[in-house]
Short mmCIF file of C-alpha atoms in Angstrom, two decimals:
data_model
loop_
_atom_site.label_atom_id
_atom_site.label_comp_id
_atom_site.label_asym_id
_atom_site.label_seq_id
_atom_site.Cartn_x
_atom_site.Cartn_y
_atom_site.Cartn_z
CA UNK L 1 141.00 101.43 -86.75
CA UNK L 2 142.39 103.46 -89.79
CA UNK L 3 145.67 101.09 -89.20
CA UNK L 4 144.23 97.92 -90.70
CA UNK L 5 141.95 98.98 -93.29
CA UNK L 6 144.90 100.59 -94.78
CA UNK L 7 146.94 97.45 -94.74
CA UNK L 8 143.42 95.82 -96.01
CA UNK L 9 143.48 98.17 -99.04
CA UNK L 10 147.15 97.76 -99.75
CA UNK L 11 146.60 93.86 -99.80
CA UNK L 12 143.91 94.22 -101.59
CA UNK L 13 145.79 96.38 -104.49
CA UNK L 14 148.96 93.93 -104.51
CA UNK L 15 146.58 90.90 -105.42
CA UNK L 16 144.55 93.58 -108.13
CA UNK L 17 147.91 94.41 -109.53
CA UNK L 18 149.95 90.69 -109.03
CA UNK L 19 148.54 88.95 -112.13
CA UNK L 20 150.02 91.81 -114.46
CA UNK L 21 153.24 91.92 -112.59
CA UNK L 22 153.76 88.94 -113.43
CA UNK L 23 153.22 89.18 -116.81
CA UNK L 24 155.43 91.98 -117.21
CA UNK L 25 158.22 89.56 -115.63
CA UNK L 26 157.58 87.29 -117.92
CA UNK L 27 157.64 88.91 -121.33
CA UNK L 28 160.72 90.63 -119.62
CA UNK L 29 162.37 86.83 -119.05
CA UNK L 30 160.78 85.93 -122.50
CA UNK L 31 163.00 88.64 -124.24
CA UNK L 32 165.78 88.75 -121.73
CA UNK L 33 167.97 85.88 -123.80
CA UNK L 34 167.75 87.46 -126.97
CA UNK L 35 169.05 90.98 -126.12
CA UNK L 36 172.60 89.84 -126.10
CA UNK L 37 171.98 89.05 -129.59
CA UNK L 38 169.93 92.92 -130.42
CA UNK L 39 172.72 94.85 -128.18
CA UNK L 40 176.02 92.89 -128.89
CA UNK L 41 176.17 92.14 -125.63
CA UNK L 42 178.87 89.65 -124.08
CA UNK L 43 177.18 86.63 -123.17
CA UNK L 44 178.30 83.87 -120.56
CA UNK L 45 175.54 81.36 -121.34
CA UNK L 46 176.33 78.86 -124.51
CA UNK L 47 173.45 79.46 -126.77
CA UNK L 48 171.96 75.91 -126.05
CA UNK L 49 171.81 77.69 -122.56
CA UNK L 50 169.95 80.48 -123.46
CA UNK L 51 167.30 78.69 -125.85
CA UNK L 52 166.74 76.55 -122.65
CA UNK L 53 166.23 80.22 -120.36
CA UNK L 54 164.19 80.97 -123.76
CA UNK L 55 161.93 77.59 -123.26
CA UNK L 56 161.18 78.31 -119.39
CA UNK L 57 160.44 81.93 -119.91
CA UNK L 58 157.57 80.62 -122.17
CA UNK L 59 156.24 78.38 -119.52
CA UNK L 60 156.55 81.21 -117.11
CA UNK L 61 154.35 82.99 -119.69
CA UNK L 62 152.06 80.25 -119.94
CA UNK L 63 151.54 79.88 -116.61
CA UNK L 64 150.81 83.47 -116.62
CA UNK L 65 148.18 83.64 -118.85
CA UNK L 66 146.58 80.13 -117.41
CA UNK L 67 146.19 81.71 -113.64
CA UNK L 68 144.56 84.72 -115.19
CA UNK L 69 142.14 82.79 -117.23
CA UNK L 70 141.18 79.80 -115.12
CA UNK L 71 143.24 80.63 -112.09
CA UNK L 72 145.78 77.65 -112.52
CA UNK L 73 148.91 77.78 -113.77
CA UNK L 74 148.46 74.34 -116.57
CA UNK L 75 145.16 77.04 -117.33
CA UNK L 76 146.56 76.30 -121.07
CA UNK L 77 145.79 72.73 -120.94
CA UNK L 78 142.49 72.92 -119.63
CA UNK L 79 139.63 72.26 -122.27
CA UNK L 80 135.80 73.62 -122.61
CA UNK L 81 135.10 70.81 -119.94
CA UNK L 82 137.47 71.97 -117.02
CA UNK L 83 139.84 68.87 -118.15
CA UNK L 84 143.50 68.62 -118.87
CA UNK L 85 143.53 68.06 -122.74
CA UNK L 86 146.46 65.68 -124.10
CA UNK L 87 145.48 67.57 -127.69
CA UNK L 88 146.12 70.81 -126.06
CA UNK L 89 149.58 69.41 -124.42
CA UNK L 90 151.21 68.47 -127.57
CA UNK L 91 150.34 71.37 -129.49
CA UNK L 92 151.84 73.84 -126.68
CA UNK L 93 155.09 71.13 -126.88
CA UNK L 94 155.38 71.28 -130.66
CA UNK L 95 155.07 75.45 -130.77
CA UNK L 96 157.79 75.77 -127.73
CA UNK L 97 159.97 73.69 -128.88
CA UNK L 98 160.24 75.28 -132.59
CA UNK L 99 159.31 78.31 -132.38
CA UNK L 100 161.74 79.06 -128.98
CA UNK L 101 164.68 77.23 -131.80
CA UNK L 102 163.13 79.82 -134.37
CA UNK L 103 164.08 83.19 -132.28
CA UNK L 104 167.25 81.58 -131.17
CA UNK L 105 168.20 81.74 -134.49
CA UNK L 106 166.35 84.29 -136.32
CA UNK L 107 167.18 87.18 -133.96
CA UNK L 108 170.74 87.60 -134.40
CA UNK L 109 170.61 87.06 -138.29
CA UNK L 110 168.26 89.69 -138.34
CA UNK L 111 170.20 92.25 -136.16
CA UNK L 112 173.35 91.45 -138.21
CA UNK L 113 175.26 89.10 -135.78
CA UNK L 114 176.47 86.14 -137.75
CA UNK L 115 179.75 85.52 -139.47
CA UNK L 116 180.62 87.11 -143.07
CA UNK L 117 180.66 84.19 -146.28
CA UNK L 118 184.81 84.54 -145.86
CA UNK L 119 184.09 82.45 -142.23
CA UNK L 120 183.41 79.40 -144.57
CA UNK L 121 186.33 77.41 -144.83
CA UNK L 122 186.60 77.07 -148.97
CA UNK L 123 184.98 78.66 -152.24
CA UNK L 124 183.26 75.14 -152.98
CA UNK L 125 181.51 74.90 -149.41
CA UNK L 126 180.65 78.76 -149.97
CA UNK L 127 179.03 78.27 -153.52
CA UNK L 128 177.43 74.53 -152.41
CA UNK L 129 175.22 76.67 -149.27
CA UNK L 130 175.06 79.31 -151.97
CA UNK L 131 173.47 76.74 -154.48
CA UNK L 132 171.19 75.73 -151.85
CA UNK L 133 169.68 78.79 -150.82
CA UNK L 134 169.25 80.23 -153.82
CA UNK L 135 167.73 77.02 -155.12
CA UNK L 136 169.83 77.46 -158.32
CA UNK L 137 174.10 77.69 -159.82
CA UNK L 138 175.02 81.03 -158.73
CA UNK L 139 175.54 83.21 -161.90
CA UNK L 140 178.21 85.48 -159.76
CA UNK L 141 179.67 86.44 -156.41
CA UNK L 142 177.19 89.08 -156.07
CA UNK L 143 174.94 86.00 -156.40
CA UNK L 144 176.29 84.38 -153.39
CA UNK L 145 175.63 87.59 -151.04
CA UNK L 146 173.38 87.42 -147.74
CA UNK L 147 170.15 85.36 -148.94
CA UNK L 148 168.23 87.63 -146.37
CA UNK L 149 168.08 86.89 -142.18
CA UNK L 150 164.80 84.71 -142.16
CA UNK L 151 166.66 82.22 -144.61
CA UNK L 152 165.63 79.65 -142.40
CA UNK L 153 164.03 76.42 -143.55
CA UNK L 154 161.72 73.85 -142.13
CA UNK L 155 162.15 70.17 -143.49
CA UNK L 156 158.92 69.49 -145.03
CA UNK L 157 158.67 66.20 -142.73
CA UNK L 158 158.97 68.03 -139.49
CA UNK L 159 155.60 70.64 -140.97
CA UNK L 160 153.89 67.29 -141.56
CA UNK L 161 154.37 66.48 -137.85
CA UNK L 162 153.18 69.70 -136.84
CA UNK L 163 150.12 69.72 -138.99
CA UNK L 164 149.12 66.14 -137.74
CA UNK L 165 149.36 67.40 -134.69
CA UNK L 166 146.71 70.09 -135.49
CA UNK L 167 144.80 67.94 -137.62
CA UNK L 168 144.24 65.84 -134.68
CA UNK L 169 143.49 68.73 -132.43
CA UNK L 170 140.91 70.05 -134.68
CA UNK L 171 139.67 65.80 -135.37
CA UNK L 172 138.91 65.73 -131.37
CA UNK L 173 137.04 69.25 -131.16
CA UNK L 174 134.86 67.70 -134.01
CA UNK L 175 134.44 64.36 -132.32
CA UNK L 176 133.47 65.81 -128.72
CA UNK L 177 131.44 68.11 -130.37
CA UNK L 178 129.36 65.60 -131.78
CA UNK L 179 129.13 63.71 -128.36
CA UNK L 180 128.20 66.78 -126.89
CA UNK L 181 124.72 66.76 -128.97
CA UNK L 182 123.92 63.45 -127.74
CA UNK L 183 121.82 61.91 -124.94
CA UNK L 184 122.29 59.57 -122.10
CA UNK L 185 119.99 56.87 -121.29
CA UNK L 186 119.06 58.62 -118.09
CA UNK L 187 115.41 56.69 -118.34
CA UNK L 188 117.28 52.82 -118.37
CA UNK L 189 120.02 54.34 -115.51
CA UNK L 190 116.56 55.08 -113.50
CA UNK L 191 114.77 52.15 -114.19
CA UNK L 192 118.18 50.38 -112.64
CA UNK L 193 118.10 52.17 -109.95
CA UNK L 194 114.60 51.48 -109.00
CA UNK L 195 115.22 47.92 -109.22
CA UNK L 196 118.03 48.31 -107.14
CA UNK L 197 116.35 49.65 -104.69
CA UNK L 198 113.54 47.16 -104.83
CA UNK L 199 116.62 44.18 -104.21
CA UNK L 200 118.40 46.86 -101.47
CA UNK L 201 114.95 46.59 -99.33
CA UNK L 202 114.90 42.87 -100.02
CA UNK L 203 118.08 42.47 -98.93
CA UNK L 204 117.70 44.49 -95.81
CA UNK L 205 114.09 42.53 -95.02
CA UNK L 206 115.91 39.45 -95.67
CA UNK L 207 119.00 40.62 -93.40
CA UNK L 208 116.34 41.69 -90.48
CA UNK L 209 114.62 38.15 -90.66
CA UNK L 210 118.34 36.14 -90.01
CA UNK L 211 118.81 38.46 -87.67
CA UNK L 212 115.81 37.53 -85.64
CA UNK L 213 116.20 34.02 -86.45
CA UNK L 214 120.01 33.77 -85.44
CA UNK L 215 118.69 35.59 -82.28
CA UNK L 216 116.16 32.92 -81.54
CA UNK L 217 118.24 30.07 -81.93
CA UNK L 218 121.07 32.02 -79.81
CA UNK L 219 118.60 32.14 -76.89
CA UNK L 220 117.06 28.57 -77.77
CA UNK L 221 120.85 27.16 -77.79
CA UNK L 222 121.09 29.29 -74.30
CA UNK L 223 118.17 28.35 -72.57
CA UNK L 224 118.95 24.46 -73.14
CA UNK L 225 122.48 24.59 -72.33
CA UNK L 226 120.62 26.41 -68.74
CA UNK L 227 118.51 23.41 -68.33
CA UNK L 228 121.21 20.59 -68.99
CA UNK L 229 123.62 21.79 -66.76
CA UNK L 230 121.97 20.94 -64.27
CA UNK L 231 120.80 17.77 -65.35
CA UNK L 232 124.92 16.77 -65.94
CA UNK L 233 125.82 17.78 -63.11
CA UNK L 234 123.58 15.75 -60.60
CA UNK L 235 124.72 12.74 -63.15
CA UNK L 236 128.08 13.12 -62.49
CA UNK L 237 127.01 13.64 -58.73
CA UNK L 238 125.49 10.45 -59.01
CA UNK L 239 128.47 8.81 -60.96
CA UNK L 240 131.02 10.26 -58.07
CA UNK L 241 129.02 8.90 -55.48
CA UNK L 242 128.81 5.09 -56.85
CA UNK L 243 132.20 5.06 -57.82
CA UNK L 244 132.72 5.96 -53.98
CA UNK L 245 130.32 3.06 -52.93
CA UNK L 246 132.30 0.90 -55.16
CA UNK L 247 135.62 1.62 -53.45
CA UNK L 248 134.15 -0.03 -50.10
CA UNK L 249 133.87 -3.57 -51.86
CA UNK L 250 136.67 -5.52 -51.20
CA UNK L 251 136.46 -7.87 -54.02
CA UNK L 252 138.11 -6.49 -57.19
CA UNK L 253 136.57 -7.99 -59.40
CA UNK L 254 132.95 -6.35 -57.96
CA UNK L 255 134.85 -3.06 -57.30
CA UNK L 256 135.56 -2.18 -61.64
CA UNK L 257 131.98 -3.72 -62.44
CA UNK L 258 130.34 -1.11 -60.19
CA UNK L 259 132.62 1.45 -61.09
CA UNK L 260 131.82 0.34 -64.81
CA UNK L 261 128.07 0.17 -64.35
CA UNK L 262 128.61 3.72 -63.11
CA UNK L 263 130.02 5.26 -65.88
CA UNK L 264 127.46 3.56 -68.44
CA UNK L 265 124.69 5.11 -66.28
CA UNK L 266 126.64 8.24 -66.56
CA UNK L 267 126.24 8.30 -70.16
CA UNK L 268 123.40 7.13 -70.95
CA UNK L 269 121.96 9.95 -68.66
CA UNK L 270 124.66 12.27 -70.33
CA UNK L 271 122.99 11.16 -73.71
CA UNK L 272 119.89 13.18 -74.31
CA UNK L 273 121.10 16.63 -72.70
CA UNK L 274 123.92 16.21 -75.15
CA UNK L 275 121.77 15.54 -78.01
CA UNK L 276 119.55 18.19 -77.24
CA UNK L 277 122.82 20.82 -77.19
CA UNK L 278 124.32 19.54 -80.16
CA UNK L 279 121.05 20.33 -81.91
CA UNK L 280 120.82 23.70 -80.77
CA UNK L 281 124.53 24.36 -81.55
CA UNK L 282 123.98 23.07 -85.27
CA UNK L 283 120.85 25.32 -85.61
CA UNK L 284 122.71 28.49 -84.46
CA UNK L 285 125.82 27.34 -86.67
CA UNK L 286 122.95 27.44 -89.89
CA UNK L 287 121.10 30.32 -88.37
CA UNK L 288 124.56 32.37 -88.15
CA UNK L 289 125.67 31.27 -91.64
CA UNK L 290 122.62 32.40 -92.91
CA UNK L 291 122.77 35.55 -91.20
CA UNK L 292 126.52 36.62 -91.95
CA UNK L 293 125.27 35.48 -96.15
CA UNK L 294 122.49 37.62 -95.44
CA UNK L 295 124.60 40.49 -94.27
CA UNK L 296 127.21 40.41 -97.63
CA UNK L 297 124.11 40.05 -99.63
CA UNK L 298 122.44 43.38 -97.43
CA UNK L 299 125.82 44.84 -98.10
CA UNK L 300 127.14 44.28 -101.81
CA UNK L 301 123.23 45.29 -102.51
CA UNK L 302 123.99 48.52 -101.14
CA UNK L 303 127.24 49.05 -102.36
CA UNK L 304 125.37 48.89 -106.20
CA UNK L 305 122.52 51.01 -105.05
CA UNK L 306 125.21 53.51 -104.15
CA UNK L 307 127.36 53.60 -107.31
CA UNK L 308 124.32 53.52 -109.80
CA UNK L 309 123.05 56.30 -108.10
CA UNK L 310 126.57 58.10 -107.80
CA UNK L 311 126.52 57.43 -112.04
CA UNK L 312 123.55 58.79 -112.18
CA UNK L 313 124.26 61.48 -110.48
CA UNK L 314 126.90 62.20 -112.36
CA UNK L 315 125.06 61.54 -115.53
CA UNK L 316 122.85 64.36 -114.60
CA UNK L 317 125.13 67.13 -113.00
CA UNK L 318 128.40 66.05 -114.70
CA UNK L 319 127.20 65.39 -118.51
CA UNK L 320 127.81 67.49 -121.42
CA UNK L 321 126.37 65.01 -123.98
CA UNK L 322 127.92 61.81 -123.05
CA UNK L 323 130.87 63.86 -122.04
CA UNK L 324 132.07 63.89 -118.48
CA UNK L 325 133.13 67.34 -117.58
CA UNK L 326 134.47 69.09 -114.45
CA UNK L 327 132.31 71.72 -112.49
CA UNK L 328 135.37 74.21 -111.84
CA UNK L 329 139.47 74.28 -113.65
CA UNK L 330 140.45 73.73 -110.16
CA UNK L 331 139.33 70.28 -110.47
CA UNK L 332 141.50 69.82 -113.49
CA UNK L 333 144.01 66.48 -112.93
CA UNK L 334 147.21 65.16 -114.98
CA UNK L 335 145.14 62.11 -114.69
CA UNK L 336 142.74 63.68 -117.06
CA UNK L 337 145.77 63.41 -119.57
CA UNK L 338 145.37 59.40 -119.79
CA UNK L 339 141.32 58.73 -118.83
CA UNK L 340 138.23 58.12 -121.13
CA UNK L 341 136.38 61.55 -121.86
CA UNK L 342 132.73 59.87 -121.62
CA UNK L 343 130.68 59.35 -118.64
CA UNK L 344 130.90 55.73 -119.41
CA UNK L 345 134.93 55.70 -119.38
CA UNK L 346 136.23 58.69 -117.66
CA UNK L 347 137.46 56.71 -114.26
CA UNK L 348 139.58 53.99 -116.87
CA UNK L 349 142.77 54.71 -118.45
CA UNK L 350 142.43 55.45 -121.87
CA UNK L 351 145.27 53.71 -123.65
CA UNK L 352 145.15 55.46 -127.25
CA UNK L 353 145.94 58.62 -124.89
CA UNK L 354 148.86 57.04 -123.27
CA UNK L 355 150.48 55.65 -126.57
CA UNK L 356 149.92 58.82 -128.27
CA UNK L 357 151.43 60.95 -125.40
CA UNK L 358 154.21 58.35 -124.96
CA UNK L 359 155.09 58.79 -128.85
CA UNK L 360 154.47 62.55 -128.58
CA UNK L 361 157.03 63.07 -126.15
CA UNK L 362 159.60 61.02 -126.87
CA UNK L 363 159.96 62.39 -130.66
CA UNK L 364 159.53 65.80 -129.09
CA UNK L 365 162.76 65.33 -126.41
CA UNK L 366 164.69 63.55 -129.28
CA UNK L 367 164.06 66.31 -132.02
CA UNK L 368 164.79 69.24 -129.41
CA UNK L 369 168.36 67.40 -129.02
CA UNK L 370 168.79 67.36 -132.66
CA UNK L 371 167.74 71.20 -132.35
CA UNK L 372 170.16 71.71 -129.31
CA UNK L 373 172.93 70.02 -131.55
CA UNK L 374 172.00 72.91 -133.85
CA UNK L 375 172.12 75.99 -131.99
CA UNK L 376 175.71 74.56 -130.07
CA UNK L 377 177.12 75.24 -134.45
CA UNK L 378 178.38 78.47 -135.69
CA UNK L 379 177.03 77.38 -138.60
CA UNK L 380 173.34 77.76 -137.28
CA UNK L 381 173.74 81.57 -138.10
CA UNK L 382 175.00 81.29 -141.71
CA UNK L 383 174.74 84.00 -143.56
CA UNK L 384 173.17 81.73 -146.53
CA UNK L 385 170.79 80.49 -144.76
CA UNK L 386 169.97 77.82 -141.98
CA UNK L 387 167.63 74.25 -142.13
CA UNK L 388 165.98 72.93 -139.18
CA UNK L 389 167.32 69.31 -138.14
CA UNK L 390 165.94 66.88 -140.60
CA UNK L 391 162.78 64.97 -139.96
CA UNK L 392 161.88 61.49 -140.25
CA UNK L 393 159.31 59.91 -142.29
CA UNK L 394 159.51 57.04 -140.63
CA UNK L 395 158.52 59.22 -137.82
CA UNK L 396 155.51 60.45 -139.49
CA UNK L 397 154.20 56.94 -139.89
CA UNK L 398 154.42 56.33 -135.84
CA UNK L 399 152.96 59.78 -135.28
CA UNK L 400 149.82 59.01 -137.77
CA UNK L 401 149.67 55.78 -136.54
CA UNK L 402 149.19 56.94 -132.78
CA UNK L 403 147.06 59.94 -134.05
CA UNK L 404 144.76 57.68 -135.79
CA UNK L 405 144.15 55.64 -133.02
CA UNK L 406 143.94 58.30 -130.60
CA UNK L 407 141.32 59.31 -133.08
CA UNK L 408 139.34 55.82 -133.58
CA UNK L 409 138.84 55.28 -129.84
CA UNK L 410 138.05 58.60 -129.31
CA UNK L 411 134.87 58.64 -131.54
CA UNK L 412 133.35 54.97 -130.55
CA UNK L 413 130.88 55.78 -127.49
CA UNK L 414 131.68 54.28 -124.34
CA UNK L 415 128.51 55.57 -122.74
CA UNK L 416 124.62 54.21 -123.92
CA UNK L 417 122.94 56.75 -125.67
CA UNK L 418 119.14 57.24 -125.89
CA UNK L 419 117.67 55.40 -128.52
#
């Protein structure tokens, strides 16, 4: 017995210890590229290369810190209400992407490895970077000497794309917040519901009554096609057997008039039994129509009951304000990415979310190539100093423009309120 509990305690230590194994891998991984750089190391990888290695070792560190939070490994994503948060997403997108370029090219200026100022190709290139750096004519050479490692300068354009994207992080705290302070109608979903139920029973009385009515007129229908057949067949019995007596006259001419006479007796006894089962076939025709309209009406009535009371339910165990919010992270979604945030909305796709994460990413994946055009030039490690990729204003615009109406939807309530 002393076997498994010791295997029990060993399992039980590698889970205890897992989580900061992991973490130790990762902030290994996370520094890993950039000791080439510290140590002079020979490296294989172009440095495009590495600053990708660079970019997954963050999301291994991410995913790190998000299964020791919340237990999932998108844990960074997840907002106050167990939901995936498309503010959250950008933000982590906009800090990997420049501050992952950032070490790639701060670390070996500030350990020393980048070219001397004789690696430019002429004196006028020299003192123009020179010029720029120093924000001024250089007075001398001395002047034009190492303008210091962290040299390194963001366009103003790109900042203002970074602090819209906070400003609209910090706009939708404020806005849930608010909608966290206020109140469903609970008391109108009730009343709803009540009537619902009042038409459900209706329905189903209704449903019970075509059923015993559809079931009346199915045995009526029966019991006179029992009686008939009898009647039709000793008519035809009688038809067959002057037909027969016909056949022994020998004049023609008599023969088809009894024949004849026998087939107008045959329907006109035929007449009334049919009569009576065409009128008991119509009346189960209405009788089943009415039951089958009977049945949808039984049926779509419950189908409302059902989802009012699932809303309501949900109103009451899945509100925060006129927020929906998830019970447990583990029930956190990409779908929560694109969906409304209120009770009222959250099963509809929210399309300010989708423009804004459409526009997010695309500028993101086309400013990290700009970036990765960068880092692939000697020249990114100047010794007088290095500038991000330019930004566009133009940009800007589209970014406010999607922010803003990320920001508009998001604080009109999709979900009645109490008055």
């Amino acid at each position: 017995m002393a076997e498994p509990s010791s295997a029990t305690g060993l399992g039980s230590s590698i889970r205890r210890f897992a989580p900061a194994l992991l973490l130790l891998v990762a902030l290994v991984t996370l520094v890993a590229p950039l000791l080439p750089a510290v140590r002079g190391w020979t490296v294989a990888l172009p440095r495009v290369a590495q600053w990708l290695v660079l970019i997954l070792t963050f999301c291994a560190f991410l995913a790190v810190i998000g299964r020791q939070v919340n237990g999932k490994a998108l844990g960074v994503l997840i907002d106050t209400r167990n939901k995936m948060s498309l503010s959250r997403l950008q933000i982590t997108l906009w800090t990997m992407l420049v501050l992952s370029a950032y070490a790639m090219i701060a670390t070996p200026r500030i350990f020393g490895k980048v070219p001397d100022l004789k690696s430019l190709p002429a004196d006028d290139q020299r003192r123009a970077m020179c010029k720029k750096a120093l924000g001024r004519e250089p007075r001398n050479v001395a002047d034009c000497e190492d303008s210091g490692p962290l040299q390194i300068t963001f366009p103003p354009e790109l900042l203002w794309a970074m602090g819209i994207s906070v400003a609209s992080f910090a706009g939708s705290s404020l806005i849930q917040n608010a909608k966290k302070n206020k109140e469903i109608n609970i008391e109108a979903k009730e009343a709803r519901l009540d009537a619902l139920q009042r038409k459900r029973v209706d329905a189903a009385a209704a449903l019970a009554d075509a059923k015993d009515a559809v079931n009346a007129a199915l045995k009526e229908k029966t019991d006179i096609e029992a009686r008939v057949v009898p009647v039709e067949e000793k008519a035809k019995q009688e038809r067959d057997q002057a037909v027969q007596a016909a056949e022994t006259q020998t004049d023609e001419e008599v023969k088809q008039a009894a024949k004849q006479a026998a087939e107008a007796t045959l329907e006109k006894a035929l007449m009334q039994p049919q009569a009576l089962k065409k009128a008991a076939a119509k009346n189960y025709d209405e009788k089943a129509a009415v039951f089958e309209a009977a049945q949808e009406a039984s049926k779509r009535a419950d189908e409302e009951y059902d989802k009012t009371k699932a809303a309501l339910l949900t109103a009451r165990t899945e509100a925060e304000g006129v927020l929906h919010k998830n019970a447990d992270p583990a029930q956190a979604r990409w779908s929560d990415l694109f969906s409304g945030d209120e009770i009222g909305n959250h099963q509809l796709v929210d399309l300010g979310k989708v423009q804004m994460c459409f526009f997010t990413v695309v500028i993101i994946l086309a400013y990290g190539a700009a970036v990765g055009a960068l880092l692939g030039d000697v020249r990114a490690i100047h010794p007088l100093g290095v500038d991000f990729p330019p930004f566009s204003n133009s940009l800007n615009a589209l970014l406010g423009i999607s922010h803003g109406t990320y920001l508009s939807v998001k604080g009109v309530d999709q979900t009645k309120t109490a008055s």
